[in-house]
Amino acid sequence: MIELNDVHKSFGKVEVLKGITASVAKGEVVCIVGPSGSGKSTILRCINGLESYDRGEISVEGLKVDRDATSIVNIRTQVSMVFQRFNLFPHRNALENVIEGPLYVKKESRAAALERGRALLAQVGLAEKADAHPPQLSGGQQQRVAIARALAMQPKAILFDEPTSALDPELVGDVLGVMRKLADDGMTMVVVTHEMGFARDVADRVLFIDGGVIVEQGPAKALLNQPQHPRTQDFLRRVLHPL
Amino acid sequence: MKGFWRDAVEFFPILLNGVALTIIVTVGSLLLSTVLGLLWAMMRVSGIKALSMLSASLINVIRGIPIIVLLFYLYFVMPDLGVTLSALQAAILGLGIAYSAYQAENFRAGIEAIDKGQIEAAQSIGMGWWLTMRRVVLPQAVRIVLPPYGNVMIMMLKDSSQASTITVAELALQGKLIASSTFKNTSVFTLVALMYLTMSIPLILLVRHFEKRAGKR
């Protein structure tokens, strides 16, 4: 469903992606792990055209991702994104955040958008917070509203860019719980994360990225329990046993 | 003091005619400068190089010309080019254009103060440039822009007196006319100053209200 073929990307003179080739099948949950600055987030941002890429090709359901083409809107409505810093619209309440896309991008009727918006807020456990504005919500609640906002577009896949990295530790579980349910329901997900437990339990496949290349990839449990490459082993040791 | 009150009662109604024109010039040029300023600001942040450069040069040209010269140009030079404006039209147009440059820079600062993540979130749900502006950026920028906008309103109220140089009989010119025919300079100009102040104070309070509201978020 999502195909990356030899994708290169530089910021100025720094090459952050040095030929990424990967694919994500329908219904698959793929976690991307790796050290900071390895290019994990950049991959996600290239997939929905928030960032351009220099070489290679990315396609979503056969449609080439080109952020300068009008088709990018089409791709973005099919591939939603959840951000590390939530990026909710602070001037609108939770429900308005969720229905913004359906109402103004997909031009759905207000009644239909509201009905699904309420259902989605209930799905992420925030039915009673529909009228709250983002500053009145905790980080975990904001991120769950952001997930509902992404779901409201009825996307074929959702990209998660370190969705729990900005959360207090005790709020991480709520967000991961919602994501796990989505995975169980068959949503196609690409998740950049440092939550190795989530990756092991929920992901079908894990990509380990370092220095702009895929160092190792494979089934989640196998890769995380018995990493083959020394860099993967080193990274996992540091993440799992920091002391 | 008693003389002042007597003069005040006598001149107040005449000066009120001036106040009416002052308000018309201020409101007219405020609206024009807002529309033009918004246009320049949008061109500036459009991401289209030609538009952005055109807007930047326009703003610099406007900023580099004194208001009074702009007014003279519109009122005295335009007729030579076949465009005759009434003094009031020239005043509103001149002040509106002059202030559009400051409005534009203010609006641009407000737009650029919005977190990049907001724009990315809008894009990620498929919003295009204009929809992102209208639904996400501008509503948030308004809050940032309002306090300086209020200050511009106060400055425009006072600068509307420059319209007197092209014969618009607004408050300052009315005062000058009365003063030069009655020689009661003290009474007349004290009264004129008080009337400007009376109009400014509500605006000053409004700015303070905007600032408090902007600080809340």
Coordinates of C-alpha atoms in Angstrom, one line a residue:
Chain A
M1 CA 0.0 0.0 0.0
I2 CA 2.9 2.4 0.9
E3 CA 6.0 1.8 -1.2
L4 CA 9.4 3.5 -0.8
N5 CA 12.0 2.9 -3.4
D6 CA 15.5 4.1 -2.9
V7 CA 14.5 7.3 -1.3
H8 CA 17.2 9.9 -0.7
K9 CA 16.8 13.2 1.1
S10 CA 19.2 15.9 2.2
F11 CA 18.8 18.9 4.4
G12 CA 21.4 21.2 2.9
K13 CA 24.6 19.2 2.9
V14 CA 23.5 16.6 5.4
E15 CA 22.1 13.5 3.8
V16 CA 19.4 12.2 6.2
L17 CA 18.0 9.4 4.1
K18 CA 20.5 7.4 2.1
G19 CA 18.4 5.1 0.0
I20 CA 15.4 3.8 1.9
T21 CA 13.5 1.0 0.3
A22 CA 10.5 -0.4 2.2
S23 CA 6.9 -1.2 1.8
V24 CA 3.9 -1.4 4.1
A25 CA 1.0 -3.7 3.2
K26 CA -2.6 -3.1 3.9
G27 CA -3.5 -3.8 7.5
E28 CA 0.1 -4.0 8.6
V29 CA 1.6 -2.3 11.6
V30 CA 5.2 -1.3 11.0
C31 CA 7.3 0.4 13.8
I32 CA 10.3 2.4 12.9
V33 CA 12.9 2.5 15.6
G34 CA 16.4 3.9 15.9
P35 CA 18.5 6.7 17.5
S36 CA 17.5 10.4 17.3
G37 CA 18.5 12.0 14.1
S38 CA 18.5 8.7 12.2
G39 CA 15.9 9.9 9.8
K40 CA 12.9 8.1 11.2
S41 CA 10.5 11.1 11.3
T42 CA 11.8 12.3 8.0
I43 CA 10.5 9.1 6.4
L44 CA 7.0 9.6 7.8
R45 CA 7.0 13.3 6.7
C46 CA 8.1 12.3 3.2
I47 CA 5.3 9.8 2.9
N48 CA 2.5 12.4 3.3
G49 CA 4.5 15.1 1.6
L50 CA 5.2 17.4 4.5
E51 CA 8.7 17.1 3.3
S52 CA 10.0 16.7 -0.2
Y53 CA 12.5 14.0 -1.2
D54 CA 15.4 14.3 -3.6
R55 CA 15.7 11.0 -5.3
G56 CA 13.8 7.7 -5.5
E57 CA 10.1 7.3 -5.4
I58 CA 7.3 7.0 -2.8
S59 CA 3.9 5.9 -3.7
V60 CA 0.6 5.4 -1.8
E61 CA -1.8 2.9 -3.4
G62 CA 0.1 3.4 -6.7
L63 CA -0.1 7.2 -6.6
K64 CA 3.2 8.9 -6.6
V65 CA 3.8 11.3 -3.6
D66 CA 4.8 14.6 -5.0
R67 CA 4.2 17.6 -2.7
D68 CA 4.1 20.0 -5.6
A69 CA 1.3 18.2 -7.4
T70 CA -2.4 18.7 -6.7
S71 CA -2.7 14.9 -6.0
I72 CA -0.9 15.5 -2.7
V73 CA -4.3 16.5 -1.2
N74 CA -5.7 13.2 -2.3
I75 CA -2.8 11.3 -0.6
R76 CA -3.1 13.3 2.6
T77 CA -6.8 12.6 2.9
Q78 CA -5.9 8.9 2.7
V79 CA -2.9 8.9 4.9
S80 CA -3.4 10.8 8.2
M81 CA -0.7 11.9 10.6
V82 CA -0.4 12.1 14.3
F83 CA 2.3 14.3 15.6
Q84 CA 4.7 14.2 18.6
R85 CA 3.4 17.6 19.8
F86 CA -0.3 16.9 19.0
N87 CA -0.7 20.1 17.0
L88 CA -4.4 20.4 17.8
F89 CA -6.0 23.6 16.7
P90 CA -6.1 25.6 20.0
H91 CA -8.9 27.9 18.9
R92 CA -11.3 25.1 18.4
N93 CA -12.7 22.6 20.9
A94 CA -12.1 18.9 20.8
L95 CA -15.1 18.0 18.6
E96 CA -14.4 20.9 16.3
N97 CA -10.8 19.7 15.9
V98 CA -12.1 16.3 14.9
I99 CA -14.7 17.5 12.4
E100 CA -12.6 20.2 10.8
G101 CA -11.3 17.9 8.0
P102 CA -14.5 16.1 7.2
L103 CA -16.4 19.4 7.1
Y104 CA -14.0 21.6 5.2
V105 CA -11.8 19.2 3.2
K106 CA -14.2 16.4 2.5
K107 CA -17.2 18.7 2.5
E108 CA -19.4 16.3 4.5
S109 CA -22.7 17.5 5.9
R110 CA -22.4 19.0 9.3
A111 CA -24.8 16.5 10.9
A112 CA -22.9 13.5 9.5
A113 CA -19.5 15.0 10.6
L114 CA -20.8 15.8 14.1
E115 CA -22.2 12.3 14.5
R116 CA -19.0 10.6 13.5
G117 CA -16.9 13.1 15.4
R118 CA -18.8 12.3 18.6
A119 CA -18.5 8.6 18.0
L120 CA -14.7 8.9 17.4
L121 CA -14.2 10.9 20.6
A122 CA -16.1 8.1 22.4
Q123 CA -13.9 5.6 20.7
V124 CA -10.7 7.3 22.2
G125 CA -12.4 7.6 25.6
L126 CA -13.1 11.3 25.5
A127 CA -16.8 11.5 24.8
E128 CA -17.4 13.9 27.7
K129 CA -14.5 16.2 26.6
A130 CA -16.1 17.3 23.3
D131 CA -16.5 20.9 24.4
A132 CA -13.0 21.3 26.0
H133 CA -10.4 23.3 24.3
P134 CA -6.9 21.8 23.9
P135 CA -5.2 23.9 26.6
Q136 CA -7.8 22.4 29.1
L137 CA -6.8 18.8 28.2
S138 CA -3.8 16.8 29.4
G139 CA -1.2 15.8 26.9
G140 CA -2.6 12.3 26.7
Q141 CA -6.1 13.6 26.1
Q142 CA -4.8 16.0 23.5
Q143 CA -3.0 13.2 21.7
R144 CA -6.2 11.0 21.7
V145 CA -8.2 13.9 20.2
A146 CA -5.4 14.1 17.6
I147 CA -5.9 10.4 16.8
A148 CA -9.6 11.0 16.5
R149 CA -8.9 13.9 14.2
A150 CA -6.8 11.6 12.1
L151 CA -9.4 8.9 12.1
A152 CA -12.1 11.4 11.1
M153 CA -10.6 11.5 7.6
Q154 CA -11.4 7.8 7.3
P155 CA -7.8 7.2 6.2
K156 CA -6.4 4.0 4.7
A157 CA -3.3 4.4 6.9
I158 CA -2.1 6.5 9.8
L159 CA 1.4 7.7 10.4
F160 CA 2.4 8.2 14.0
D161 CA 5.4 10.4 14.6
E162 CA 6.7 9.6 18.2
P163 CA 3.1 9.9 19.5
T164 CA 4.0 9.4 23.1
S165 CA 7.4 11.2 23.3
A166 CA 6.0 14.4 24.6
L167 CA 3.8 12.8 27.3
D168 CA 4.2 12.3 31.0
P169 CA 5.0 8.7 31.6
E170 CA 1.7 7.9 33.3
L171 CA -0.3 9.2 30.3
V172 CA 1.6 7.0 27.7
G173 CA -0.6 4.0 28.4
D174 CA -3.9 5.6 27.4
V175 CA -2.5 6.6 24.1
L176 CA -0.8 3.3 23.4
G177 CA -4.1 1.6 24.4
V178 CA -6.0 3.5 21.7
M179 CA -3.3 2.7 19.1
R180 CA -3.4 -1.0 20.0
K181 CA -7.1 -1.1 19.5
L182 CA -6.7 0.5 16.1
A183 CA -4.1 -2.1 15.2
D184 CA -6.5 -4.9 16.3
D185 CA -9.2 -3.4 14.1
G186 CA -6.9 -3.8 11.1
M187 CA -5.8 -0.2 10.6
T188 CA -2.6 0.2 8.5
M189 CA -0.1 2.0 10.7
V190 CA 3.4 3.3 10.5
V191 CA 4.7 4.2 13.9
V192 CA 8.0 6.0 14.8
T193 CA 8.4 5.2 18.4
H194 CA 10.8 4.6 21.3
E195 CA 8.2 2.3 23.1
M196 CA 9.8 -1.0 22.5
G197 CA 7.1 -2.8 24.4
F198 CA 4.5 -1.5 22.1
A199 CA 6.6 -2.4 19.1
R200 CA 7.1 -5.9 20.3
D201 CA 3.5 -6.6 21.2
V202 CA 1.6 -4.7 18.5
A203 CA 3.8 -4.3 15.4
D204 CA 4.0 -6.9 12.7
R205 CA 7.3 -5.7 11.5
V206 CA 10.0 -3.4 12.8
L207 CA 12.5 -1.4 10.8
F208 CA 15.7 -0.4 12.6
I209 CA 17.1 2.8 11.1
D210 CA 20.5 4.4 11.8
G211 CA 22.4 7.0 9.8
G212 CA 19.7 7.2 7.1
V213 CA 19.7 3.6 6.1
I214 CA 17.6 0.6 7.2
V215 CA 20.2 -1.4 9.2
E216 CA 17.9 -4.3 9.9
Q217 CA 14.3 -5.3 9.5
G218 CA 12.0 -8.2 10.3
P219 CA 9.2 -9.5 12.3
A220 CA 8.8 -7.5 15.5
K221 CA 9.4 -10.1 18.1
A222 CA 12.4 -11.7 16.3
L223 CA 14.1 -8.4 15.6
L224 CA 13.6 -7.0 19.1
N225 CA 14.4 -10.3 20.9
Q226 CA 17.3 -11.5 18.8
P227 CA 18.7 -8.6 16.8
Q228 CA 21.3 -9.7 14.3
H229 CA 23.2 -6.5 13.5
P230 CA 25.7 -5.2 16.1
R231 CA 24.2 -1.6 15.8
T232 CA 20.7 -2.9 16.5
Q233 CA 22.0 -4.9 19.4
D234 CA 23.8 -1.9 20.8
F235 CA 20.8 0.4 20.3
L236 CA 18.4 -2.0 22.0
R237 CA 20.7 -2.6 24.9
R238 CA 20.9 1.1 25.5
V239 CA 17.1 1.6 25.2
L240 CA 16.1 -1.4 27.3
H241 CA 18.8 -1.1 29.9
P242 CA 19.8 2.5 30.2
L243 CA 21.7 2.1 33.5
Chain B
M1 CA -11.6 79.8 32.6
K2 CA -15.0 81.3 32.3
G3 CA -14.0 82.6 28.9
F4 CA -13.0 79.2 27.9
W5 CA -16.4 77.7 28.8
R6 CA -18.2 80.5 26.9
D7 CA -16.0 79.9 23.8
A8 CA -16.4 76.1 24.2
V9 CA -20.2 76.4 24.0
E10 CA -19.9 78.7 21.0
F11 CA -17.3 76.7 19.0
F12 CA -18.3 73.2 20.0
P13 CA -21.0 72.7 17.4
I14 CA -18.8 73.9 14.6
L15 CA -15.9 71.7 15.7
L16 CA -18.4 68.7 15.8
N17 CA -18.6 69.1 12.0
G18 CA -14.9 68.6 12.0
V19 CA -15.2 65.6 14.3
A20 CA -17.6 64.0 11.8
L21 CA -15.1 64.3 9.0
T22 CA -12.3 63.1 11.2
I23 CA -14.2 60.0 12.0
I24 CA -15.1 59.4 8.3
V25 CA -11.5 59.8 7.2
T26 CA -10.2 57.6 10.1
V27 CA -12.8 54.8 9.6
G28 CA -12.5 54.9 5.8
S29 CA -8.7 54.8 5.7
L30 CA -8.7 52.2 8.5
L31 CA -10.8 49.9 6.4
L32 CA -8.8 50.5 3.3
S33 CA -5.5 50.0 5.0
T34 CA -6.8 46.8 6.6
V35 CA -7.8 45.3 3.3
L36 CA -4.7 46.4 1.5
G37 CA -2.5 45.4 4.4
L38 CA -4.0 41.9 4.5
L39 CA -3.5 41.6 0.7
W40 CA 0.2 42.6 1.0
A41 CA 0.7 40.3 3.9
M42 CA -0.9 37.3 2.1
M43 CA 1.3 38.0 -1.0
R44 CA 4.3 38.2 1.3
V45 CA 3.7 34.8 2.9
S46 CA 2.3 33.1 -0.3
G47 CA 5.5 31.3 -1.0
I48 CA 5.3 32.6 -4.6
K49 CA 8.5 34.5 -5.1
A50 CA 7.2 37.1 -7.6
L51 CA 4.2 38.0 -5.4
S52 CA 6.4 38.1 -2.3
M53 CA 9.0 40.4 -3.9
L54 CA 6.3 42.7 -5.4
S55 CA 4.7 43.0 -2.0
A56 CA 8.0 43.7 -0.2
S57 CA 8.9 46.5 -2.7
L58 CA 5.4 48.0 -2.5
I59 CA 5.7 48.1 1.2
N60 CA 9.1 49.8 1.1
V61 CA 8.0 52.4 -1.4
I62 CA 5.0 53.2 0.6
R63 CA 7.0 53.4 3.9
G64 CA 9.6 55.6 2.3
I65 CA 7.2 58.4 1.3
P66 CA 5.8 60.8 3.9
I67 CA 2.0 60.7 4.2
I68 CA 1.7 64.4 3.4
V69 CA 3.6 63.9 0.1
L70 CA 1.3 61.0 -0.7
L71 CA -1.7 63.2 -0.1
F72 CA -0.3 66.0 -2.2
Y73 CA 0.4 63.5 -5.0
L74 CA -3.1 62.1 -5.0
Y75 CA -4.9 65.5 -4.7
F76 CA -2.7 67.8 -6.8
V77 CA -0.9 65.4 -9.3
M78 CA -3.5 62.9 -10.1
P79 CA -5.8 65.5 -11.8
D80 CA -2.9 66.1 -14.3
L81 CA -3.1 62.4 -15.1
G82 CA -6.8 62.6 -15.7
V83 CA -8.0 61.3 -12.3
T84 CA -9.7 63.9 -10.2
L85 CA -10.5 63.0 -6.6
S86 CA -12.4 65.0 -4.1
A87 CA -10.3 66.1 -1.1
L88 CA -12.1 63.5 1.1
Q89 CA -11.5 60.7 -1.4
A90 CA -7.8 61.6 -1.7
A91 CA -7.5 61.8 2.1
I92 CA -9.0 58.3 2.7
L93 CA -7.0 56.8 -0.2
G94 CA -3.7 58.4 0.8
L95 CA -3.9 57.5 4.5
G96 CA -5.2 54.1 3.6
I97 CA -2.3 53.4 1.3
A98 CA 0.2 54.9 3.7
Y99 CA -0.9 52.8 6.6
S100 CA -1.4 49.6 4.6
A101 CA 2.4 49.2 4.8
Y102 CA 2.4 49.1 8.6
Q103 CA -0.7 46.9 8.7
A104 CA 0.9 44.5 6.3
E105 CA 4.1 44.1 8.4
N106 CA 1.9 43.7 11.5
F107 CA -0.3 41.0 9.9
R108 CA 2.8 39.2 8.5
A109 CA 4.4 39.1 12.0
G110 CA 1.1 37.7 13.4
I111 CA 0.9 35.0 10.6
E112 CA 4.6 34.1 11.0
A113 CA 4.2 33.8 14.8
I114 CA 1.9 30.8 14.3
D115 CA 3.5 27.5 15.2
K116 CA 4.7 25.5 12.1
G117 CA 3.1 22.4 13.6
Q118 CA -0.3 24.1 13.1
I119 CA 0.3 24.4 9.4
E120 CA 1.5 20.9 9.1
A121 CA -1.5 19.6 11.0
A122 CA -3.8 21.4 8.6
Q123 CA -1.8 20.1 5.6
S124 CA -2.0 16.6 7.0
I125 CA -5.8 16.6 6.9
G126 CA -5.6 17.7 3.3
M127 CA -6.1 21.4 3.6
G128 CA -4.7 23.6 0.8
W129 CA -3.0 26.9 1.3
W130 CA -6.1 29.1 1.4
L131 CA -8.1 26.8 3.6
T132 CA -5.1 26.6 6.0
M133 CA -5.0 30.4 6.1
R134 CA -8.7 30.8 6.6
R135 CA -9.4 28.1 9.1
V136 CA -6.2 27.7 11.0
V137 CA -3.7 30.5 10.7
L138 CA -5.7 33.7 10.5
P139 CA -8.1 32.9 13.4
Q140 CA -5.1 32.4 15.6
A141 CA -3.1 35.3 14.2
V142 CA -6.0 37.8 14.9
R143 CA -5.3 37.4 18.7
I144 CA -1.7 38.3 18.2
V145 CA -2.3 41.1 15.8
L146 CA -5.1 42.9 17.6
P147 CA -3.1 44.9 20.2
P148 CA -0.8 46.5 17.5
Y149 CA -3.8 46.9 15.3
G150 CA -5.4 49.0 18.1
N151 CA -2.3 51.2 18.2
V152 CA -2.5 51.7 14.5
M153 CA -6.2 52.9 15.0
I154 CA -5.0 55.5 17.5
M155 CA -2.2 56.7 15.2
M156 CA -4.6 56.9 12.2
L157 CA -7.1 58.9 14.2
K158 CA -4.4 61.5 14.9
D159 CA -2.9 61.3 11.5
S160 CA -6.2 62.0 9.9
S161 CA -5.4 65.6 10.8
Q162 CA -3.0 65.5 7.9
A163 CA -6.0 65.6 5.6
S164 CA -6.3 69.3 6.6
T165 CA -3.3 69.9 4.2
I166 CA -5.5 69.0 1.3
T167 CA -8.5 71.1 2.5
V168 CA -10.5 68.4 4.2
A169 CA -12.2 70.4 7.0
E170 CA -11.8 67.8 9.7
L171 CA -11.3 68.7 13.3
A172 CA -7.8 70.2 13.1
L173 CA -8.6 72.4 10.1
Q174 CA -11.9 73.5 11.6
G175 CA -10.0 74.5 14.7
K176 CA -7.5 76.4 12.7
L177 CA -10.2 78.2 10.7
I178 CA -12.0 79.3 13.8
A179 CA -8.8 80.3 15.5
S180 CA -7.6 82.5 12.6
S181 CA -10.9 84.3 12.4
T182 CA -11.5 84.8 16.1
F183 CA -7.8 84.9 17.4
K184 CA -9.0 82.8 20.4
N185 CA -6.1 80.4 19.9
T186 CA -6.0 79.1 23.5
S187 CA -9.6 78.2 23.8
V188 CA -9.9 76.8 20.3
F189 CA -6.8 74.6 20.3
T190 CA -7.4 73.4 23.9
L191 CA -10.9 72.4 22.8
V192 CA -9.5 70.6 19.7
A193 CA -6.9 68.8 21.8
L194 CA -9.6 67.7 24.3
M195 CA -11.8 66.4 21.5
Y196 CA -9.0 64.3 20.0
L197 CA -8.3 63.0 23.5
T198 CA -11.9 62.1 24.0
M199 CA -11.9 60.0 20.8
S200 CA -8.5 58.4 21.6
I201 CA -9.3 57.3 25.2
P202 CA -11.8 54.6 24.2
L203 CA -9.3 53.3 21.7
I204 CA -6.6 53.2 24.3
L205 CA -8.8 51.3 26.6
L206 CA -9.7 48.9 23.8
V207 CA -6.0 48.3 23.1
R208 CA -5.5 47.5 26.8
H209 CA -8.4 45.0 26.6
F210 CA -6.8 43.4 23.6
E211 CA -3.5 43.1 25.3
K212 CA -5.0 41.4 28.3
R213 CA -6.9 39.0 26.1
A214 CA -3.8 38.2 24.1
G215 CA -1.8 37.6 27.2
K216 CA -4.3 35.1 28.5
R217 CA -3.5 32.4 26.0

